[in-house]
PDB file of C-alpha atoms and ligand atoms in Angstrom:
ATOM      1  CA  MET A   1       0.106   0.000   0.018  1.00 80.00           C
ATOM      2  CA  SER A   2       1.249   3.535  -0.880  1.00 94.00           C
ATOM      3  CA  ALA A   3       0.978   6.062   1.784  1.00 98.00           C
ATOM      4  CA  ILE A   4      -0.130   8.727  -0.743  1.00 98.00           C
ATOM      5  CA  GLU A   5      -0.776   8.329  -4.255  1.00 98.00           C
ATOM      6  CA  THR A   6      -1.766  10.935  -6.978  1.00 98.00           C
ATOM      7  CA  ARG A   7      -3.122   9.858 -10.313  1.00 97.00           C
ATOM      8  CA  GLN A   8      -3.040  12.291 -13.207  1.00 98.00           C
ATOM      9  CA  VAL A   9      -3.341  15.486 -11.053  1.00 98.00           C
ATOM     10  CA  HIS A  10      -3.828  18.693 -12.562  1.00 97.00           C
ATOM     11  CA  LEU A  11      -4.180  21.690 -10.611  1.00 98.00           C
ATOM     12  CA  HIS A  12      -3.598  25.416 -11.439  1.00 95.00           C
ATOM     13  CA  VAL A  13      -2.949  28.182  -8.869  1.00 96.00           C
ATOM     14  CA  GLY A  14      -2.537  31.703 -10.612  1.00 92.00           C
ATOM     15  CA  GLY A  15      -0.576  31.278 -13.757  1.00 93.00           C
ATOM     16  CA  PHE A  16       0.909  28.070 -12.478  1.00 96.00           C
ATOM     17  CA  GLN A  17       0.089  24.447 -13.217  1.00 96.00           C
ATOM     18  CA  LEU A  18       0.688  20.987 -11.640  1.00 97.00           C
ATOM     19  CA  GLN A  19       0.466  18.942 -14.768  1.00 97.00           C
ATOM     20  CA  ASN A  20      -0.444  15.237 -15.008  1.00 97.00           C
ATOM     21  CA  VAL A  21       1.146  14.508 -11.518  1.00 98.00           C
ATOM     22  CA  THR A  22       1.161  10.658 -11.114  1.00 98.00           C
ATOM     23  CA  LEU A  23       3.119   9.310  -8.106  1.00 97.00           C
ATOM     24  CA  SER A  24       3.078   6.882  -5.361  1.00 98.00           C
ATOM     25  CA  ILE A  25       4.714   7.757  -1.991  1.00 98.00           C
ATOM     26  CA  PRO A  26       5.984   4.544  -0.379  1.00 98.00           C
ATOM     27  CA  SER A  27       4.559   3.931   3.176  1.00 98.00           C
ATOM     28  CA  GLU A  28       6.872   3.906   6.322  1.00 97.00           C
ATOM     29  CA  LYS A  29       9.991   5.245   4.028  1.00 98.00           C
ATOM     30  CA  ILE A  30      11.349   8.641   3.891  1.00 98.00           C
ATOM     31  CA  THR A  31      10.635  10.555   0.621  1.00 98.00           C
ATOM     32  CA  ALA A  32      12.392  13.513  -0.584  1.00 98.00           C
ATOM     33  CA  ILE A  33      10.628  16.073  -3.087  1.00 98.00           C
ATOM     34  CA  VAL A  34      13.265  18.212  -4.857  1.00 98.00           C
ATOM     35  CA  GLY A  35      13.087  20.511  -7.744  1.00 97.00           C
ATOM     36  CA  PRO A  36      14.022  24.220  -8.746  1.00 97.00           C
ATOM     37  CA  ASN A  37      12.235  27.211  -7.095  1.00 95.00           C
ATOM     38  CA  GLY A  38       8.654  27.481  -8.154  1.00 95.00           C
ATOM     39  CA  SER A  39       8.657  23.894  -9.683  1.00 97.00           C
ATOM     40  CA  GLY A  40       5.519  23.088  -7.698  1.00 97.00           C
ATOM     41  CA  LYS A  41       6.775  21.186  -4.607  1.00 97.00           C
ATOM     42  CA  SER A  42       4.757  23.220  -1.996  1.00 95.00           C
ATOM     43  CA  THR A  43       1.800  23.109  -4.082  1.00 96.00           C
ATOM     44  CA  LEU A  44       1.928  19.278  -4.440  1.00 97.00           C
ATOM     45  CA  LEU A  45       2.310  19.091  -0.648  1.00 96.00           C
ATOM     46  CA  GLN A  46      -1.018  21.280  -0.276  1.00 96.00           C
ATOM     47  CA  ALA A  47      -2.769  18.890  -2.819  1.00 97.00           C
ATOM     48  CA  MET A  48      -1.784  16.060  -0.741  1.00 97.00           C
ATOM     49  CA  THR A  49      -3.458  17.473   2.445  1.00 96.00           C
ATOM     50  CA  ARG A  50      -6.443  18.887   0.478  1.00 95.00           C
ATOM     51  CA  LEU A  51      -5.370  22.537   1.120  1.00 95.00           C
ATOM     52  CA  LEU A  52      -5.618  22.915  -2.561  1.00 96.00           C
ATOM     53  CA  THR A  53      -8.094  20.682  -4.721  1.00 96.00           C
ATOM     54  CA  PRO A  54      -6.971  19.259  -8.014  1.00 97.00           C
ATOM     55  CA  ASP A  55      -8.775  20.353 -11.156  1.00 97.00           C
ATOM     56  CA  GLN A  56      -8.635  16.868 -12.637  1.00 97.00           C
ATOM     57  CA  GLY A  57      -7.314  13.725 -11.163  1.00 97.00           C
ATOM     58  CA  GLU A  58      -7.268  12.208  -7.820  1.00 97.00           C
ATOM     59  CA  VAL A  59      -5.505  11.870  -4.572  1.00 98.00           C
ATOM     60  CA  PHE A  60      -5.499   8.733  -2.597  1.00 98.00           C
ATOM     61  CA  VAL A  61      -4.299   8.397   1.045  1.00 98.00           C
ATOM     62  CA  GLN A  62      -3.784   4.997   2.175  1.00 97.00           C
ATOM     63  CA  ASP A  63      -5.799   3.702  -0.687  1.00 96.00           C
ATOM     64  CA  LYS A  64      -8.674   6.239   0.224  1.00 97.00           C
ATOM     65  CA  PRO A  65      -9.775   8.966  -1.857  1.00 97.00           C
ATOM     66  CA  LEU A  66      -8.599  12.153  -0.069  1.00 97.00           C
ATOM     67  CA  GLN A  67     -11.985  13.846  -0.792  1.00 95.00           C
ATOM     68  CA  ARG A  68     -13.651  11.065   1.413  1.00 96.00           C
ATOM     69  CA  PHE A  69     -11.800  11.967   4.463  1.00 97.00           C
ATOM     70  CA  LYS A  70     -13.536  13.706   7.252  1.00 96.00           C
ATOM     71  CA  THR A  71     -11.497  16.610   8.456  1.00 95.00           C
ATOM     72  CA  ILE A  72     -10.814  15.353  11.610  1.00 94.00           C
ATOM     73  CA  GLU A  73      -9.878  11.853  10.180  1.00 96.00           C
ATOM     74  CA  LEU A  74      -7.376  13.494   7.807  1.00 97.00           C
ATOM     75  CA  ALA A  75      -5.791  15.368  10.772  1.00 96.00           C
ATOM     76  CA  ARG A  76      -5.347  12.228  12.579  1.00 96.00           C
ATOM     77  CA  THR A  77      -3.671  10.449   9.272  1.00 97.00           C
ATOM     78  CA  ILE A  78      -1.470  13.336   8.174  1.00 97.00           C
ATOM     79  CA  ALA A  79       0.319  16.245   9.903  1.00 97.00           C
ATOM     80  CA  LEU A  80       1.986  18.867   7.696  1.00 95.00           C
ATOM     81  CA  MET A  81       4.725  21.131   8.776  1.00 93.00           C
ATOM     82  CA  THR A  82       4.679  24.331   6.609  1.00 89.00           C
ATOM     83  CA  GLN A  83       7.542  26.659   5.951  1.00 84.00           C
ATOM     84  CA  SER A  84       5.980  29.607   7.853  1.00 76.00           C
ATOM     85  CA  LYS A  85       6.646  29.913  11.433  1.00 72.00           C
ATOM     86  CA  HIS A  86       5.220  33.483  11.559  1.00 74.00           C
ATOM     87  CA  THR A  87       1.616  32.211  11.971  1.00 80.00           C
ATOM     88  CA  ILE A  88       2.449  30.557  15.383  1.00 83.00           C
ATOM     89  CA  PRO A  89       0.894  32.423  18.032  1.00 84.00           C
ATOM     90  CA  ASN A  90       2.619  33.486  21.267  1.00 89.00           C
ATOM     91  CA  LEU A  91       2.965  30.126  22.951  1.00 92.00           C
ATOM     92  CA  THR A  92       5.384  28.195  25.334  1.00 95.00           C
ATOM     93  CA  VAL A  93       6.813  25.217  23.565  1.00 96.00           C
ATOM     94  CA  GLY A  94       4.652  22.914  25.770  1.00 96.00           C
ATOM     95  CA  GLU A  95       1.474  24.647  24.618  1.00 95.00           C
ATOM     96  CA  LEU A  96       2.639  24.333  20.916  1.00 95.00           C
ATOM     97  CA  VAL A  97       3.128  20.806  21.212  1.00 96.00           C
ATOM     98  CA  ALA A  98      -0.225  20.358  23.094  1.00 95.00           C
ATOM     99  CA  TYR A  99      -1.784  22.025  20.010  1.00 92.00           C
ATOM    100  CA  GLY A 100      -0.946  18.718  18.093  1.00 94.00           C
ATOM    101  CA  ARG A 101      -3.720  17.058  20.290  1.00 94.00           C
ATOM    102  CA  SER A 102      -6.313  19.077  18.597  1.00 90.00           C
ATOM    103  CA  PRO A 103      -7.723  16.674  16.208  1.00 92.00           C
ATOM    104  CA  TYR A 104      -8.587  14.366  19.401  1.00 91.00           C
ATOM    105  CA  LYS A 105     -10.218  17.239  21.179  1.00 81.00           C
ATOM    106  CA  ARG A 106     -13.430  18.852  21.041  1.00 78.00           C
ATOM    107  CA  LEU A 107     -13.658  22.811  21.696  1.00 69.00           C
ATOM    108  CA  PHE A 108     -12.830  23.433  25.105  1.00 70.00           C
ATOM    109  CA  ASP A 109     -12.036  19.946  26.218  1.00 75.00           C
ATOM    110  CA  HIS A 110      -9.043  19.463  28.578  1.00 83.00           C
ATOM    111  CA  MET A 111      -6.054  17.460  27.918  1.00 84.00           C
ATOM    112  CA  ASN A 112      -6.486  14.088  29.505  1.00 88.00           C
ATOM    113  CA  GLN A 113      -3.739  11.863  30.990  1.00 92.00           C
ATOM    114  CA  GLU A 114      -3.060  10.200  27.555  1.00 93.00           C
ATOM    115  CA  ASP A 115      -2.576  13.591  25.904  1.00 93.00           C
ATOM    116  CA  ARG A 116      -0.135  14.643  28.437  1.00 94.00           C
ATOM    117  CA  GLU A 117       1.604  11.583  28.044  1.00 95.00           C
ATOM    118  CA  ILE A 118       2.035  12.031  24.249  1.00 96.00           C
ATOM    119  CA  VAL A 119       2.856  15.566  24.525  1.00 96.00           C
ATOM    120  CA  GLN A 120       5.678  14.438  26.732  1.00 96.00           C
ATOM    121  CA  TRP A 121       6.692  11.604  24.534  1.00 96.00           C
ATOM    122  CA  ALA A 122       6.790  13.936  21.415  1.00 96.00           C
ATOM    123  CA  MET A 123       8.969  16.381  23.484  1.00 96.00           C
ATOM    124  CA  GLU A 124      11.039  13.642  24.450  1.00 95.00           C
ATOM    125  CA  VAL A 125      11.882  12.141  21.035  1.00 94.00           C
ATOM    126  CA  THR A 126      12.727  15.628  19.679  1.00 94.00           C
ATOM    127  CA  HIS A 127      14.685  16.740  22.826  1.00 94.00           C
ATOM    128  CA  THR A 128      12.735  19.661  23.300  1.00 95.00           C
ATOM    129  CA  GLN A 129      11.626  18.744  26.935  1.00 95.00           C
ATOM    130  CA  ARG A 130      14.088  21.302  28.603  1.00 95.00           C
ATOM    131  CA  HIS A 131      12.441  24.044  26.472  1.00 96.00           C
ATOM    132  CA  GLU A 132       8.927  23.342  27.724  1.00 96.00           C
ATOM    133  CA  ASN A 133       8.156  26.550  29.461  1.00 96.00           C
ATOM    134  CA  ARG A 134      10.087  28.714  26.935  1.00 96.00           C
ATOM    135  CA  MET A 135       8.332  30.935  24.559  1.00 96.00           C
ATOM    136  CA  PHE A 136       8.492  29.188  20.948  1.00 94.00           C
ATOM    137  CA  HIS A 137       9.497  32.620  19.504  1.00 92.00           C
ATOM    138  CA  ALA A 138      12.386  33.089  21.793  1.00 94.00           C
ATOM    139  CA  LEU A 139      14.011  29.763  20.552  1.00 93.00           C
ATOM    140  CA  SER A 140      16.856  29.542  17.934  1.00 90.00           C
ATOM    141  CA  GLY A 141      15.714  28.476  14.617  1.00 88.00           C
ATOM    142  CA  GLY A 142      16.979  24.888  15.315  1.00 88.00           C
ATOM    143  CA  GLU A 143      14.918  24.675  18.566  1.00 92.00           C
ATOM    144  CA  GLN A 144      11.920  26.100  16.805  1.00 93.00           C
ATOM    145  CA  GLN A 145      12.119  23.246  14.238  1.00 91.00           C
ATOM    146  CA  LYS A 146      12.413  20.601  16.584  1.00 93.00           C
ATOM    147  CA  ALA A 147       9.486  21.966  18.562  1.00 94.00           C
ATOM    148  CA  ARG A 148       7.537  22.038  15.322  1.00 94.00           C
ATOM    149  CA  ILE A 149       8.329  18.413  14.600  1.00 94.00           C
ATOM    150  CA  ALA A 150       7.190  17.590  18.298  1.00 96.00           C
ATOM    151  CA  MET A 151       3.785  19.123  17.648  1.00 95.00           C
ATOM    152  CA  ALA A 152       3.587  17.120  14.538  1.00 95.00           C
ATOM    153  CA  LEU A 153       4.521  13.999  16.424  1.00 95.00           C
ATOM    154  CA  ALA A 154       1.961  14.817  19.111  1.00 96.00           C
ATOM    155  CA  GLN A 155      -0.733  14.560  16.329  1.00 96.00           C
ATOM    156  CA  LYS A 156       0.013  10.946  16.244  1.00 96.00           C
ATOM    157  CA  THR A 157      -0.431  10.470  12.548  1.00 97.00           C
ATOM    158  CA  THR A 158       1.145   7.743  10.134  1.00 97.00           C
ATOM    159  CA  ILE A 159       2.307  10.386   7.829  1.00 98.00           C
ATOM    160  CA  ILE A 160       4.192  13.527   8.293  1.00 98.00           C
ATOM    161  CA  LEU A 161       4.875  16.117   5.517  1.00 98.00           C
ATOM    162  CA  LEU A 162       7.443  18.659   6.080  1.00 96.00           C
ATOM    163  CA  ASP A 163       8.023  21.511   3.832  1.00 94.00           C
ATOM    164  CA  GLU A 164      11.857  22.489   3.794  1.00 93.00           C
ATOM    165  CA  PRO A 165      12.747  21.394   7.424  1.00 92.00           C
ATOM    166  CA  THR A 166      16.409  22.174   7.159  1.00 91.00           C
ATOM    167  CA  THR A 167      16.454  25.577   5.300  1.00 85.00           C
ATOM    168  CA  PHE A 168      17.868  28.369   7.434  1.00 83.00           C
ATOM    169  CA  LEU A 169      19.803  26.014   9.918  1.00 89.00           C
ATOM    170  CA  ASP A 170      23.252  25.738  10.395  1.00 90.00           C
ATOM    171  CA  ILE A 171      24.919  22.671   9.124  1.00 92.00           C
ATOM    172  CA  ALA A 172      25.080  20.941  12.753  1.00 92.00           C
ATOM    173  CA  HIS A 173      21.185  21.550  13.357  1.00 91.00           C
ATOM    174  CA  GLN A 174      20.724  20.369   9.445  1.00 93.00           C
ATOM    175  CA  LEU A 175      22.414  17.102  10.393  1.00 93.00           C
ATOM    176  CA  ASP A 176      20.476  16.970  13.973  1.00 91.00           C
ATOM    177  CA  VAL A 177      17.103  17.522  12.234  1.00 93.00           C
ATOM    178  CA  MET A 178      17.817  15.018   9.462  1.00 95.00           C
ATOM    179  CA  GLU A 179      19.156  12.393  11.950  1.00 96.00           C
ATOM    180  CA  MET A 180      16.102  12.964  13.961  1.00 94.00           C
ATOM    181  CA  LEU A 181      13.707  12.342  11.374  1.00 96.00           C
ATOM    182  CA  VAL A 182      15.449   9.072  10.350  1.00 97.00           C
ATOM    183  CA  LYS A 183      15.145   7.887  13.877  1.00 96.00           C
ATOM    184  CA  ILE A 184      11.396   8.793  13.984  1.00 96.00           C
ATOM    185  CA  ASN A 185      10.684   6.837  10.737  1.00 98.00           C
ATOM    186  CA  GLU A 186      12.826   3.928  12.055  1.00 97.00           C
ATOM    187  CA  ALA A 187      11.487   3.748  15.697  1.00 96.00           C
ATOM    188  CA  TYR A 188       7.659   4.618  14.799  1.00 96.00           C
ATOM    189  CA  ARG A 189       7.435   3.669  11.037  1.00 96.00           C
ATOM    190  CA  ILE A 190       6.035   6.756  10.408  1.00 97.00           C
ATOM    191  CA  THR A 191       6.030   7.966   6.617  1.00 98.00           C
ATOM    192  CA  ILE A 192       8.158  11.073   6.131  1.00 98.00           C
ATOM    193  CA  VAL A 193       7.871  13.268   3.125  1.00 98.00           C
ATOM    194  CA  MET A 194       9.811  16.193   2.842  1.00 97.00           C
ATOM    195  CA  VAL A 195      10.523  19.138   0.514  1.00 97.00           C
ATOM    196  CA  LEU A 196      14.402  19.486   0.396  1.00 96.00           C
ATOM    197  CA  HIS A 197      16.808  21.893  -1.563  1.00 94.00           C
ATOM    198  CA  ASP A 198      19.746  20.007  -0.239  1.00 94.00           C
ATOM    199  CA  LEU A 199      20.363  17.159  -2.535  1.00 95.00           C
ATOM    200  CA  GLN A 200      23.160  15.670  -0.683  1.00 93.00           C
ATOM    201  CA  GLN A 201      20.485  15.253   2.380  1.00 93.00           C
ATOM    202  CA  ALA A 202      18.047  13.871  -0.201  1.00 95.00           C
ATOM    203  CA  ALA A 203      20.514  11.241  -1.456  1.00 94.00           C
ATOM    204  CA  ASN A 204      21.940  10.305   1.875  1.00 93.00           C
ATOM    205  CA  TYR A 205      18.897  10.134   4.246  1.00 96.00           C
ATOM    206  CA  CYS A 206      15.981   9.676   2.064  1.00 97.00           C
ATOM    207  CA  HIS A 207      14.661   6.178   0.505  1.00 97.00           C
ATOM    208  CA  TYR A 208      12.838   7.511  -2.284  1.00 98.00           C
ATOM    209  CA  LEU A 209      12.917  10.927  -4.563  1.00 98.00           C
ATOM    210  CA  VAL A 210      10.377  12.715  -6.279  1.00 98.00           C
ATOM    211  CA  ALA A 211      11.877  15.304  -8.909  1.00 98.00           C
ATOM    212  CA  MET A 212       9.690  18.124 -10.124  1.00 98.00           C
ATOM    213  CA  LYS A 213      10.286  20.819 -12.872  1.00 97.00           C
ATOM    214  CA  ARG A 214       7.785  23.228 -14.031  1.00 97.00           C
ATOM    215  CA  GLY A 215       4.736  21.487 -12.332  1.00 97.00           C
ATOM    216  CA  GLU A 216       5.586  18.089 -13.733  1.00 97.00           C
ATOM    217  CA  ILE A 217       7.215  14.965 -12.289  1.00 97.00           C
ATOM    218  CA  GLN A 218      10.534  14.557 -13.921  1.00 97.00           C
ATOM    219  CA  GLN A 219      12.040  11.543 -12.222  1.00 97.00           C
ATOM    220  CA  THR A 220      11.307   9.344  -9.244  1.00 97.00           C
ATOM    221  CA  GLY A 221      13.264   6.495  -7.618  1.00 97.00           C
ATOM    222  CA  ASN A 222      16.056   5.717  -5.235  1.00 96.00           C
ATOM    223  CA  PRO A 223      17.821   8.974  -4.678  1.00 95.00           C
ATOM    224  CA  LYS A 224      21.420   7.391  -4.926  1.00 93.00           C
ATOM    225  CA  GLU A 225      20.424   6.207  -8.424  1.00 94.00           C
ATOM    226  CA  VAL A 226      18.573   9.053  -9.732  1.00 96.00           C
ATOM    227  CA  ILE A 227      21.031  11.676  -8.568  1.00 95.00           C
ATOM    228  CA  THR A 228      23.616  11.688 -11.397  1.00 95.00           C
ATOM    229  CA  ALA A 229      25.466  14.519 -13.256  1.00 96.00           C
ATOM    230  CA  GLU A 230      23.036  14.218 -16.088  1.00 96.00           C
ATOM    231  CA  PHE A 231      20.056  14.459 -13.740  1.00 96.00           C
ATOM    232  CA  LEU A 232      21.474  17.932 -12.223  1.00 96.00           C
ATOM    233  CA  LYS A 233      22.019  19.026 -15.852  1.00 97.00           C
ATOM    234  CA  ASP A 234      18.489  18.072 -16.747  1.00 96.00           C
ATOM    235  CA  ILE A 235      16.603  19.619 -13.872  1.00 97.00           C
ATOM    236  CA  TYR A 236      18.834  22.382 -12.641  1.00 96.00           C
ATOM    237  CA  GLN A 237      20.705  23.103 -15.720  1.00 96.00           C
ATOM    238  CA  ILE A 238      24.065  22.912 -13.762  1.00 96.00           C
ATOM    239  CA  GLU A 239      27.397  20.960 -14.464  1.00 96.00           C
ATOM    240  CA  ALA A 240      28.177  18.994 -11.408  1.00 96.00           C
ATOM    241  CA  LYS A 241      30.263  16.028 -10.228  1.00 95.00           C
ATOM    242  CA  VAL A 242      28.692  13.369  -8.111  1.00 95.00           C
ATOM    243  CA  ARG A 243      30.840  10.836  -6.420  1.00 92.00           C
ATOM    244  CA  PHE A 244      30.277   8.250  -3.926  1.00 88.00           C
ATOM    245  CA  GLU A 245      32.557   8.051  -0.730  1.00 87.00           C
ATOM    246  CA  ASP A 246      31.758   5.278   1.540  1.00 83.00           C
ATOM    247  CA  ASN A 247      28.355   5.109   0.069  1.00 82.00           C
ATOM    248  CA  TYR A 248      27.802   8.823   0.891  1.00 87.00           C
ATOM    249  CA  VAL A 249      26.974  10.793  -2.128  1.00 90.00           C
ATOM    250  CA  ASN A 250      28.861  13.974  -2.525  1.00 91.00           C
ATOM    251  CA  ILE A 251      27.725  16.568  -5.015  1.00 94.00           C
ATOM    252  CA  MET A 252      30.151  19.232  -6.300  1.00 93.00           C
ATOM    253  CA  PRO A 253      28.277  21.820  -8.588  1.00 93.00           C
ATOM    254  CA  LEU A 254      30.630  23.192 -11.046  1.00 95.00           C
ATOM    255  CA  ARG A 255      29.049  25.869 -13.080  1.00 94.00           C
ATOM    256  CA  LYS A 256      25.554  26.973 -14.275  1.00 95.00           C
ATOM    257  CA  LEU A 257      25.029  25.819 -17.840  1.00 90.00           C
TER     258      LEU A 257
HETATM  259  N1  ATP B 301      -1.746  31.208  -4.359  1.00 71.57           N
HETATM  260  C1  ATP B 301      -0.942  31.424  -5.402  1.00 71.57           C
HETATM  261  N2  ATP B 301      -1.504  31.980  -6.319  1.00 71.57           N
HETATM  262  C2  ATP B 301      -0.652  32.377  -7.456  1.00 71.57           C
HETATM  263  N3  ATP B 301       0.557  31.702  -7.786  1.00 71.57           N
HETATM  264  C3  ATP B 301       0.880  30.909  -6.717  1.00 71.57           C
HETATM  265  C4  ATP B 301       0.073  30.568  -5.616  1.00 71.57           C
HETATM  266  N4  ATP B 301       0.873  29.671  -4.896  1.00 71.57           N
HETATM  267  C5  ATP B 301       1.689  29.429  -5.599  1.00 71.57           C
HETATM  268  N5  ATP B 301       1.931  29.974  -6.732  1.00 71.57           N
HETATM  269  C6  ATP B 301       2.819  29.890  -7.914  1.00 71.57           C
HETATM  270  O1  ATP B 301       2.972  28.368  -8.357  1.00 71.57           O
HETATM  271  C7  ATP B 301       4.472  28.279  -8.637  1.00 71.57           C
HETATM  272  C8  ATP B 301       4.912  27.047  -7.605  1.00 71.57           C
HETATM  273  O2  ATP B 301       4.769  27.440  -6.400  1.00 71.57           O
HETATM  274  P1  ATP B 301       5.450  26.415  -5.202  1.00 71.57           P
HETATM  275  O3  ATP B 301       5.423  27.278  -3.956  1.00 71.57           O
HETATM  276  O4  ATP B 301       4.693  25.022  -5.149  1.00 71.57           O
HETATM  277  O5  ATP B 301       6.785  26.070  -5.750  1.00 71.57           O
HETATM  278  P2  ATP B 301       7.957  25.382  -4.739  1.00 71.57           P
HETATM  279  O6  ATP B 301       8.693  24.450  -5.785  1.00 71.57           O
HETATM  280  O7  ATP B 301       7.438  24.876  -3.698  1.00 71.57           O
HETATM  281  O8  ATP B 301       9.050  26.707  -4.781  1.00 71.57           O
HETATM  282  P3  ATP B 301      10.138  26.825  -3.725  1.00 71.57           P
HETATM  283  O9  ATP B 301      11.193  25.774  -3.892  1.00 71.57           O
HETATM  284  O10 ATP B 301      10.516  28.297  -4.271  1.00 71.57           O
HETATM  285  O11 ATP B 301       9.634  26.880  -2.215  1.00 71.57           O
HETATM  286  C9  ATP B 301       5.097  29.561  -8.245  1.00 71.57           C
HETATM  287  O12 ATP B 301       5.587  30.179  -9.473  1.00 71.57           O
HETATM  288  C10 ATP B 301       4.336  30.306  -7.298  1.00 71.57           C
HETATM  289  O13 ATP B 301       4.576  31.656  -7.581  1.00 71.57           O
END
């Protein structure tokens, strides 16, 4: 069973169009969506979470048509971490992570023991417990990313989508976040789909790659096989060397073509 499947999806936003997007995101794996700026990666994530509705074609989540999901059922199945942190209100980390429990609560319901345990678990997994009582907006970029991942985990979904989780982080925090996501995937079998600009991260941490260009899927497959010098030329119009060192993919961009 694929976690998410799109079949011949066409979707326009403004003058932009996703065209004939057919793909299958493998369950319990880590998938990277890559492609140049403006190629439609975020639009695709929005189509997968029903924030945007295709003009044509269908999206399936765990084999069920997306439009048949009740809102609450979808929120218990897929968590989405968008790029924007500016919409997060003034909350402590503990309060933010507790927001992840919303799909399980009715308005004005209090957190029960199970909710509290799940919130503690999500903070433990992401090492954010020590920030529980600090204000989210006072944290560093790396700490904020981990707190947002904790909120997604507290939603207790089987699928987590992340839009550029490592952008704006220093190299140590980038590795920290990627290693954390790998551990979450391995320990809890959560399907992870993330938009990435760093192709080395895509190659070295992800099991599956979806490459987009101008609203279309260009290539899919094992990132270690897909990312070649030819691929970088086709997708990004750059000349680059791609080398393997101890099974680690090393990409050396040389020049724009
Ligand atoms: N609401 C909207 N109205 C008009 N155009 C939009 C809207 N949302 C996205 N677009 C356009 O659609 C195109 C694809 O945008 P999208 O954000 O999906 O690309 P992306 O691959 O995620 O880009 P980036 O890597 O720069 O984040 C862009 O040209 C963008 O300007």
